[in-house]
Every structure is written in structure tokens, then in C-alpha cells.
Amino acid sequence: NAGVTQNPKFQVLKTGQSMTLQCAQDMNHNSMYWYRQDPGMGLRLIYYSASEGTTDKGEVPNGYNVSRLNKREFSLRLESAAPSQTSVYFCASSQWTGWWNIQYFGAGTRLSVL
Amino acid sequence: AQTVTQSQPEMSVQEAETVTLSCTYDTSENNYYLFWYKQPPSRQMILVIRQEAYKQQNATENRFSVNFQKAAKSFSLKISDSQLGDTAMYFCAFGGSGTYKYIFGTGTRLKVLA
């Protein structure tokens, strides 16, 4: 059981380049999330998708776009990468129970922007 | 707005000893849930334990238990019989009732010494 799969695991970009981080889950969850993790700051929510066809901004959405391609896949796009976007990115998914949810995480993508 | 505070950036414990990690939170909600996640050097975020606010009984999962003090808004994690494999970053997270989003603390880095 793969759970939440992220690709790539590592990436180095030059300032101004674009890229898409891929995320797929095989748990039939309805909700998916993108976080970034920076030293001393925990995990901060970038965007989330409560259900297929919907996306909403989180705490730090500037500089990012997302696409909920289908129920399984949720991608994060950096249109013009900046050094401030150097971070570890995590995708997560959950099944909304009605009043709470448990989020399951992928292994992360370490991104460096030079 | 909810906040989560982990005041211990780093801790260490001898193998087989017991250690307690602290977490406090702030919320005006009455129904919510709390989590502890473990992030080992592999970077994978792993759910350790969860607590629903309406439950008075403290959650326990094998060697891991919590001390949930709702009035004090405190949610500490106790690890008994510490093992080398417990070496990791530990994150406390708050989930509000009726919301998909988590609020994470900044983490506590735990090192188990042989």
C-alpha cells in the first residue's frame, strides 16, 4: 500500500525556472493538502483541496498554483521559482469524516532554488 | 486564530528512560482534536497518537501516551522505554472541528542516546 506518493524527491532550480511537484494518493481520500516545511517554522499550509474540483488558499499561497487533476492527484506548481521557495514540500491526504480528519503525509520533496 | 507552541526546540534522553515533550495551544473552540507526528531522518511524517477534545481519557499507543489538560490547553507526549528509533523531530498539531486544516507547532528534536 503506497499511501501518498510524491515526485520528485529532490530538485534544484535556478531562479525564474518553473516546475510542478506531483502528488498522488491511493487511499481514496477526498481531501488533499500541500505544506512547506522551513527550519524553526513547522509545517505551513500552502493550498488545500477539500474535494475533487475545489481548491483553496492556505497560510502561504503566494508564488504557487495548484491543480486537483482528479481524486487521486494534486499538483503544486511554481511558475517562477525564487530563493525564498527553497524548502521541503509535503503533500498530505485525508478522508473527511464529518467533523475531523487524519492527515497522511508523503515523504516530501526537497527543493533548492539557486 | 489558533496557535500551537512547542517550547522545547531540542531534548535528549537515555535509551530505556522516559521523556515528556510539551505542547500548548490556544483556541476558543470547544470541539477539536490534537495530534503528535514523528518525523525521523527519513523525513516521512508519521502519526504517533491522536486525542479528541471531548474525550477525558488520555490516549495511549504502546509506549506513547499523552497528558491532555483541556482547561490548561496542554497536550504533552510521554515516551516510555525510549528506543534509538525514537530519535526524530516531533510535531504537535491542532485540528479544529469542522475544518480541514491543521495548525502545527515548530517541533521538538528528540535524540535518544545509547
PDB file of C-alpha atoms in Angstrom:
ATOM      1  CA  ASN A   1       0.000   0.000   0.000  1.00  0.00           C
ATOM      2  CA  ALA A   2       1.818   3.103  -1.272  1.00  0.00           C
ATOM      3  CA  GLY A   3      -0.256   5.739   0.592  1.00  0.00           C
ATOM      4  CA  VAL A   4       0.827   9.223  -0.544  1.00  0.00           C
ATOM      5  CA  THR A   5       3.499   9.358  -3.247  1.00  0.00           C
ATOM      6  CA  GLN A   6       5.444  12.490  -4.115  1.00  0.00           C
ATOM      7  CA  ASN A   7       7.742  13.141  -7.066  1.00  0.00           C
ATOM      8  CA  PRO A   8      10.458  14.205  -7.372  1.00  0.00           C
ATOM      9  CA  LYS A   9      12.219  13.610  -4.048  1.00  0.00           C
ATOM     10  CA  PHE A  10      14.892  16.237  -4.739  1.00  0.00           C
ATOM     11  CA  GLN A  11      15.078  19.139  -7.167  1.00  0.00           C
ATOM     12  CA  VAL A  12      17.418  22.041  -7.804  1.00  0.00           C
ATOM     13  CA  LEU A  13      16.139  25.014  -9.776  1.00  0.00           C
ATOM     14  CA  LYS A  14      17.558  28.303 -10.915  1.00  0.00           C
ATOM     15  CA  THR A  15      15.739  31.497 -10.060  1.00  0.00           C
ATOM     16  CA  GLY A  16      12.948  32.082 -12.559  1.00  0.00           C
ATOM     17  CA  GLN A  17      12.555  28.467 -13.639  1.00  0.00           C
ATOM     18  CA  SER A  18       9.228  26.718 -13.295  1.00  0.00           C
ATOM     19  CA  MET A  19       8.363  23.250 -12.117  1.00  0.00           C
ATOM     20  CA  THR A  20       5.492  21.089 -10.943  1.00  0.00           C
ATOM     21  CA  LEU A  21       5.543  18.889  -7.863  1.00  0.00           C
ATOM     22  CA  GLN A  22       3.430  15.779  -8.250  1.00  0.00           C
ATOM     23  CA  CYS A  23       1.374  14.066  -5.563  1.00  0.00           C
ATOM     24  CA  ALA A  24      -0.852  11.014  -5.759  1.00  0.00           C
ATOM     25  CA  GLN A  25      -2.730   9.051  -3.104  1.00  0.00           C
ATOM     26  CA  ASP A  26      -4.242   5.594  -3.324  1.00  0.00           C
ATOM     27  CA  MET A  27      -6.392   5.701  -0.167  1.00  0.00           C
ATOM     28  CA  ASN A  28      -9.498   7.091  -1.922  1.00  0.00           C
ATOM     29  CA  HIS A  29      -9.313  10.195   0.266  1.00  0.00           C
ATOM     30  CA  ASN A  30     -11.392  13.197  -0.677  1.00  0.00           C
ATOM     31  CA  SER A  31      -9.105  15.930   0.697  1.00  0.00           C
ATOM     32  CA  MET A  32      -5.524  16.764  -0.225  1.00  0.00           C
ATOM     33  CA  TYR A  33      -3.008  19.352   1.002  1.00  0.00           C
ATOM     34  CA  TRP A  34       0.320  20.972   0.191  1.00  0.00           C
ATOM     35  CA  TYR A  35       2.622  22.171   3.000  1.00  0.00           C
ATOM     36  CA  ARG A  36       6.062  23.651   3.153  1.00  0.00           C
ATOM     37  CA  GLN A  37       8.482  22.987   5.995  1.00  0.00           C
ATOM     38  CA  ASP A  38      11.142  25.518   6.908  1.00  0.00           C
ATOM     39  CA  PRO A  39      13.615  25.336   9.806  1.00  0.00           C
ATOM     40  CA  GLY A  40      12.096  26.592  13.046  1.00  0.00           C
ATOM     41  CA  MET A  41       8.672  27.145  11.489  1.00  0.00           C
ATOM     42  CA  GLY A  42       6.969  23.778  11.458  1.00  0.00           C
ATOM     43  CA  LEU A  43       4.664  22.976   8.558  1.00  0.00           C
ATOM     44  CA  ARG A  44       2.662  25.722   6.899  1.00  0.00           C
ATOM     45  CA  LEU A  45      -0.271  25.106   4.611  1.00  0.00           C
ATOM     46  CA  ILE A  46       0.118  26.403   1.057  1.00  0.00           C
ATOM     47  CA  TYR A  47      -3.083  25.171  -0.601  1.00  0.00           C
ATOM     48  CA  TYR A  48      -5.643  22.504   0.019  1.00  0.00           C
ATOM     49  CA  SER A  49      -8.389  20.737  -1.886  1.00  0.00           C
ATOM     50  CA  ALA A  50     -11.344  19.715   0.245  1.00  0.00           C
ATOM     51  CA  SER A  51     -12.789  17.595  -2.547  1.00  0.00           C
ATOM     52  CA  GLU A  52     -12.267  16.912  -6.223  1.00  0.00           C
ATOM     53  CA  GLY A  53     -12.892  20.074  -8.207  1.00  0.00           C
ATOM     54  CA  THR A  54     -12.207  22.527  -5.379  1.00  0.00           C
ATOM     55  CA  THR A  55      -9.043  24.266  -4.194  1.00  0.00           C
ATOM     56  CA  ASP A  56      -8.469  26.908  -1.529  1.00  0.00           C
ATOM     57  CA  LYS A  57      -5.587  29.017  -0.300  1.00  0.00           C
ATOM     58  CA  GLY A  58      -3.833  28.195   2.898  1.00  0.00           C
ATOM     59  CA  GLU A  59      -1.490  30.280   5.015  1.00  0.00           C
ATOM     60  CA  VAL A  60       1.286  30.899   2.445  1.00  0.00           C
ATOM     61  CA  PRO A  61      -0.131  30.637  -1.120  1.00  0.00           C
ATOM     62  CA  ASN A  62       1.831  33.431  -2.834  1.00  0.00           C
ATOM     63  CA  GLY A  63       4.020  32.202  -5.681  1.00  0.00           C
ATOM     64  CA  TYR A  64       2.218  28.878  -6.040  1.00  0.00           C
ATOM     65  CA  ASN A  65      -0.636  27.382  -8.017  1.00  0.00           C
ATOM     66  CA  VAL A  66      -2.339  24.026  -7.620  1.00  0.00           C
ATOM     67  CA  SER A  67      -4.400  21.643  -9.697  1.00  0.00           C
ATOM     68  CA  ARG A  68      -6.635  18.876  -8.413  1.00  0.00           C
ATOM     69  CA  LEU A  69      -6.349  16.734 -11.510  1.00  0.00           C
ATOM     70  CA  ASN A  70      -8.686  14.022 -10.232  1.00  0.00           C
ATOM     71  CA  LYS A  71      -9.495  12.413  -6.900  1.00  0.00           C
ATOM     72  CA  ARG A  72      -6.039  10.804  -6.668  1.00  0.00           C
ATOM     73  CA  GLU A  73      -3.749  13.598  -7.854  1.00  0.00           C
ATOM     74  CA  PHE A  74      -2.956  17.087  -6.569  1.00  0.00           C
ATOM     75  CA  SER A  75      -0.082  19.022  -8.116  1.00  0.00           C
ATOM     76  CA  LEU A  76       1.770  22.131  -6.943  1.00  0.00           C
ATOM     77  CA  ARG A  77       3.283  24.482  -9.499  1.00  0.00           C
ATOM     78  CA  LEU A  78       5.962  27.118  -9.082  1.00  0.00           C
ATOM     79  CA  GLU A  79       5.693  29.410 -12.103  1.00  0.00           C
ATOM     80  CA  SER A  80       8.837  31.450 -11.451  1.00  0.00           C
ATOM     81  CA  ALA A  81      10.908  29.994  -8.648  1.00  0.00           C
ATOM     82  CA  ALA A  82      12.544  32.294  -6.105  1.00  0.00           C
ATOM     83  CA  PRO A  83      15.239  31.524  -3.492  1.00  0.00           C
ATOM     84  CA  SER A  84      12.598  32.116  -0.791  1.00  0.00           C
ATOM     85  CA  GLN A  85      10.840  28.996  -2.063  1.00  0.00           C
ATOM     86  CA  THR A  86      13.752  26.802  -1.049  1.00  0.00           C
ATOM     87  CA  SER A  87      12.072  24.404   1.336  1.00  0.00           C
ATOM     88  CA  VAL A  88      10.827  20.878   1.896  1.00  0.00           C
ATOM     89  CA  TYR A  89       7.368  20.356   0.441  1.00  0.00           C
ATOM     90  CA  PHE A  90       4.908  17.822   1.780  1.00  0.00           C
ATOM     91  CA  CYS A  91       1.709  16.548   0.271  1.00  0.00           C
ATOM     92  CA  ALA A  92      -0.944  15.022   2.515  1.00  0.00           C
ATOM     93  CA  SER A  93      -4.373  13.489   2.123  1.00  0.00           C
ATOM     94  CA  SER A  94      -7.290  12.782   4.424  1.00  0.00           C
ATOM     95  CA  GLN A  95     -10.805  11.468   4.470  1.00  0.00           C
ATOM     96  CA  TRP A  96     -13.245  13.976   5.875  1.00  0.00           C
ATOM     97  CA  THR A  97     -15.402  12.198   8.484  1.00  0.00           C
ATOM     98  CA  GLY A  98     -17.883  14.969   9.090  1.00  0.00           C
ATOM     99  CA  TRP A  99     -16.108  16.839  11.811  1.00  0.00           C
ATOM    100  CA  TRP A 100     -12.496  15.705  11.839  1.00  0.00           C
ATOM    101  CA  ASN A 101      -9.844  14.163   9.641  1.00  0.00           C
ATOM    102  CA  ILE A 102      -6.490  12.405   9.968  1.00  0.00           C
ATOM    103  CA  GLN A 103      -3.878  13.547   7.502  1.00  0.00           C
ATOM    104  CA  TYR A 104      -1.391  11.120   5.966  1.00  0.00           C
ATOM    105  CA  PHE A 105       1.783  12.506   4.504  1.00  0.00           C
ATOM    106  CA  GLY A 106       4.099  11.752   1.627  1.00  0.00           C
ATOM    107  CA  ALA A 107       7.878  11.558   2.040  1.00  0.00           C
ATOM    108  CA  GLY A 108       8.453  15.129   0.913  1.00  0.00           C
ATOM    109  CA  THR A 109      10.303  16.936  -1.870  1.00  0.00           C
ATOM    110  CA  ARG A 110      13.462  18.870  -1.024  1.00  0.00           C
ATOM    111  CA  LEU A 111      13.627  21.879  -3.336  1.00  0.00           C
ATOM    112  CA  SER A 112      16.575  24.229  -3.651  1.00  0.00           C
ATOM    113  CA  VAL A 113      16.290  27.438  -5.683  1.00  0.00           C
ATOM    114  CA  LEU A 114      19.630  28.990  -6.543  1.00  0.00           C
TER     115      LEU A 114
ATOM    116  CA  ALA B   1      -6.807  32.256  15.457  1.00  0.00           C
ATOM    117  CA  GLN B   2      -5.433  29.033  16.836  1.00  0.00           C
ATOM    118  CA  THR B   3      -1.787  28.723  17.763  1.00  0.00           C
ATOM    119  CA  VAL B   4       0.366  25.787  18.798  1.00  0.00           C
ATOM    120  CA  THR B   5       3.520  26.243  20.852  1.00  0.00           C
ATOM    121  CA  GLN B   6       6.305  23.744  21.426  1.00  0.00           C
ATOM    122  CA  SER B   7       8.729  25.427  23.786  1.00  0.00           C
ATOM    123  CA  GLN B   8      11.470  22.774  23.723  1.00  0.00           C
ATOM    124  CA  PRO B   9      13.461  23.008  20.459  1.00  0.00           C
ATOM    125  CA  GLU B  10      15.720  20.094  21.422  1.00  0.00           C
ATOM    126  CA  MET B  11      15.737  17.328  24.003  1.00  0.00           C
ATOM    127  CA  SER B  12      17.742  14.231  24.703  1.00  0.00           C
ATOM    128  CA  VAL B  13      17.064  11.094  26.710  1.00  0.00           C
ATOM    129  CA  GLN B  14      18.982   7.963  27.565  1.00  0.00           C
ATOM    130  CA  GLU B  15      17.852   4.738  25.987  1.00  0.00           C
ATOM    131  CA  ALA B  16      15.194   2.959  28.110  1.00  0.00           C
ATOM    132  CA  GLU B  17      14.363   6.155  30.009  1.00  0.00           C
ATOM    133  CA  THR B  18      11.148   8.183  29.852  1.00  0.00           C
ATOM    134  CA  VAL B  19      10.838  11.609  28.268  1.00  0.00           C
ATOM    135  CA  THR B  20       7.995  14.110  28.032  1.00  0.00           C
ATOM    136  CA  LEU B  21       7.575  16.592  25.197  1.00  0.00           C
ATOM    137  CA  SER B  22       5.452  19.680  25.837  1.00  0.00           C
ATOM    138  CA  CYS B  23       2.807  21.300  23.670  1.00  0.00           C
ATOM    139  CA  THR B  24       0.409  24.106  24.464  1.00  0.00           C
ATOM    140  CA  TYR B  25      -2.258  25.548  22.230  1.00  0.00           C
ATOM    141  CA  ASP B  26      -4.683  28.387  22.136  1.00  0.00           C
ATOM    142  CA  THR B  27      -8.224  28.162  20.837  1.00  0.00           C
ATOM    143  CA  SER B  28     -11.705  29.410  21.603  1.00  0.00           C
ATOM    144  CA  GLU B  29     -13.273  26.239  20.234  1.00  0.00           C
ATOM    145  CA  ASN B  30     -14.700  23.535  22.428  1.00  0.00           C
ATOM    146  CA  ASN B  31     -14.547  20.659  19.948  1.00  0.00           C
ATOM    147  CA  TYR B  32     -11.212  19.914  18.346  1.00  0.00           C
ATOM    148  CA  TYR B  33      -8.567  17.247  18.079  1.00  0.00           C
ATOM    149  CA  LEU B  34      -4.844  17.082  18.706  1.00  0.00           C
ATOM    150  CA  PHE B  35      -2.075  15.026  17.169  1.00  0.00           C
ATOM    151  CA  TRP B  36       1.566  14.150  17.633  1.00  0.00           C
ATOM    152  CA  TYR B  37       3.515  13.397  14.461  1.00  0.00           C
ATOM    153  CA  LYS B  38       7.017  11.952  14.307  1.00  0.00           C
ATOM    154  CA  GLN B  39       9.480  12.918  11.575  1.00  0.00           C
ATOM    155  CA  PRO B  40      12.581  10.679  11.574  1.00  0.00           C
ATOM    156  CA  PRO B  41      15.664  11.488   9.483  1.00  0.00           C
ATOM    157  CA  SER B  42      13.917   9.834   6.526  1.00  0.00           C
ATOM    158  CA  ARG B  43      11.649  12.912   6.538  1.00  0.00           C
ATOM    159  CA  GLN B  44       8.439  10.873   6.460  1.00  0.00           C
ATOM    160  CA  MET B  45       5.730  12.305   8.734  1.00  0.00           C
ATOM    161  CA  ILE B  46       4.236   9.522  10.830  1.00  0.00           C
ATOM    162  CA  LEU B  47       1.162   9.844  13.026  1.00  0.00           C
ATOM    163  CA  VAL B  48       2.063   8.786  16.570  1.00  0.00           C
ATOM    164  CA  ILE B  49      -1.082   9.457  18.560  1.00  0.00           C
ATOM    165  CA  ARG B  50      -4.308  11.471  18.486  1.00  0.00           C
ATOM    166  CA  GLN B  51      -6.696  12.856  21.080  1.00  0.00           C
ATOM    167  CA  GLU B  52     -10.250  14.069  20.657  1.00  0.00           C
ATOM    168  CA  ALA B  53     -11.016  17.027  22.923  1.00  0.00           C
ATOM    169  CA  TYR B  54     -14.356  15.625  24.061  1.00  0.00           C
ATOM    170  CA  LYS B  55     -12.660  12.545  25.500  1.00  0.00           C
ATOM    171  CA  GLN B  56     -11.448  12.894  29.072  1.00  0.00           C
ATOM    172  CA  GLN B  57      -9.346   9.739  28.928  1.00  0.00           C
ATOM    173  CA  ASN B  58      -5.786  10.257  27.767  1.00  0.00           C
ATOM    174  CA  ALA B  59      -4.848   8.431  24.565  1.00  0.00           C
ATOM    175  CA  THR B  60      -2.241   5.663  24.668  1.00  0.00           C
ATOM    176  CA  GLU B  61      -0.446   3.827  21.865  1.00  0.00           C
ATOM    177  CA  ASN B  62       2.027   1.251  23.163  1.00  0.00           C
ATOM    178  CA  ARG B  63       4.979   3.232  24.609  1.00  0.00           C
ATOM    179  CA  PHE B  64       3.438   6.580  23.692  1.00  0.00           C
ATOM    180  CA  SER B  65       0.858   8.349  25.837  1.00  0.00           C
ATOM    181  CA  VAL B  66      -0.450  11.855  26.208  1.00  0.00           C
ATOM    182  CA  ASN B  67      -1.356  14.064  29.126  1.00  0.00           C
ATOM    183  CA  PHE B  68      -4.274  16.127  27.856  1.00  0.00           C
ATOM    184  CA  GLN B  69      -5.260  19.010  30.105  1.00  0.00           C
ATOM    185  CA  LYS B  70      -8.129  20.765  28.339  1.00  0.00           C
ATOM    186  CA  ALA B  71      -8.545  23.620  30.802  1.00  0.00           C
ATOM    187  CA  ALA B  72      -4.833  24.386  30.696  1.00  0.00           C
ATOM    188  CA  LYS B  73      -4.733  23.844  26.905  1.00  0.00           C
ATOM    189  CA  SER B  74      -1.829  21.488  27.279  1.00  0.00           C
ATOM    190  CA  PHE B  75      -1.092  18.322  25.320  1.00  0.00           C
ATOM    191  CA  SER B  76       2.191  16.654  26.265  1.00  0.00           C
ATOM    192  CA  LEU B  77       3.617  13.449  24.815  1.00  0.00           C
ATOM    193  CA  LYS B  78       5.276  10.880  27.051  1.00  0.00           C
ATOM    194  CA  ILE B  79       7.585   8.284  25.532  1.00  0.00           C
ATOM    195  CA  SER B  80       8.354   5.378  27.835  1.00  0.00           C
ATOM    196  CA  ASP B  81      11.276   2.968  27.459  1.00  0.00           C
ATOM    197  CA  SER B  82      12.862   5.206  24.828  1.00  0.00           C
ATOM    198  CA  GLN B  83      14.489   3.461  21.897  1.00  0.00           C
ATOM    199  CA  LEU B  84      17.142   4.621  19.438  1.00  0.00           C
ATOM    200  CA  GLY B  85      14.477   4.530  16.729  1.00  0.00           C
ATOM    201  CA  ASP B  86      12.548   7.222  18.576  1.00  0.00           C
ATOM    202  CA  THR B  87      15.195   9.757  17.534  1.00  0.00           C
ATOM    203  CA  ALA B  88      13.220  12.215  15.402  1.00  0.00           C
ATOM    204  CA  MET B  89      11.561  15.584  15.193  1.00  0.00           C
ATOM    205  CA  TYR B  90       8.159  15.566  16.911  1.00  0.00           C
ATOM    206  CA  PHE B  91       5.378  17.906  15.872  1.00  0.00           C
ATOM    207  CA  CYS B  92       2.244  18.746  17.796  1.00  0.00           C
ATOM    208  CA  ALA B  93      -0.768  19.630  15.619  1.00  0.00           C
ATOM    209  CA  PHE B  94      -4.205  21.110  16.262  1.00  0.00           C
ATOM    210  CA  GLY B  95      -7.268  20.364  14.145  1.00  0.00           C
ATOM    211  CA  GLY B  96     -10.447  22.346  14.659  1.00  0.00           C
ATOM    212  CA  SER B  97     -13.840  20.715  14.454  1.00  0.00           C
ATOM    213  CA  GLY B  98     -15.413  21.338  11.094  1.00  0.00           C
ATOM    214  CA  THR B  99     -12.178  22.406   9.417  1.00  0.00           C
ATOM    215  CA  TYR B 100      -9.816  20.501   7.184  1.00  0.00           C
ATOM    216  CA  LYS B 101      -6.781  22.439   8.249  1.00  0.00           C
ATOM    217  CA  TYR B 102      -4.145  21.623  10.842  1.00  0.00           C
ATOM    218  CA  ILE B 103      -2.025  24.090  12.788  1.00  0.00           C
ATOM    219  CA  PHE B 104       1.439  22.729  13.523  1.00  0.00           C
ATOM    220  CA  GLY B 105       3.904  23.632  16.235  1.00  0.00           C
ATOM    221  CA  THR B 106       7.541  24.329  15.394  1.00  0.00           C
ATOM    222  CA  GLY B 107       8.696  20.904  16.536  1.00  0.00           C
ATOM    223  CA  THR B 108      10.939  19.351  19.166  1.00  0.00           C
ATOM    224  CA  ARG B 109      14.051  17.496  18.067  1.00  0.00           C
ATOM    225  CA  LEU B 110      14.489  14.423  20.264  1.00  0.00           C
ATOM    226  CA  LYS B 111      17.706  12.464  20.408  1.00  0.00           C
ATOM    227  CA  VAL B 112      17.836   9.104  22.160  1.00  0.00           C
ATOM    228  CA  LEU B 113      21.320   8.338  23.469  1.00  0.00           C
ATOM    229  CA  ALA B 114      22.774   4.841  23.658  1.00  0.00           C
TER     230      ALA B 114
END
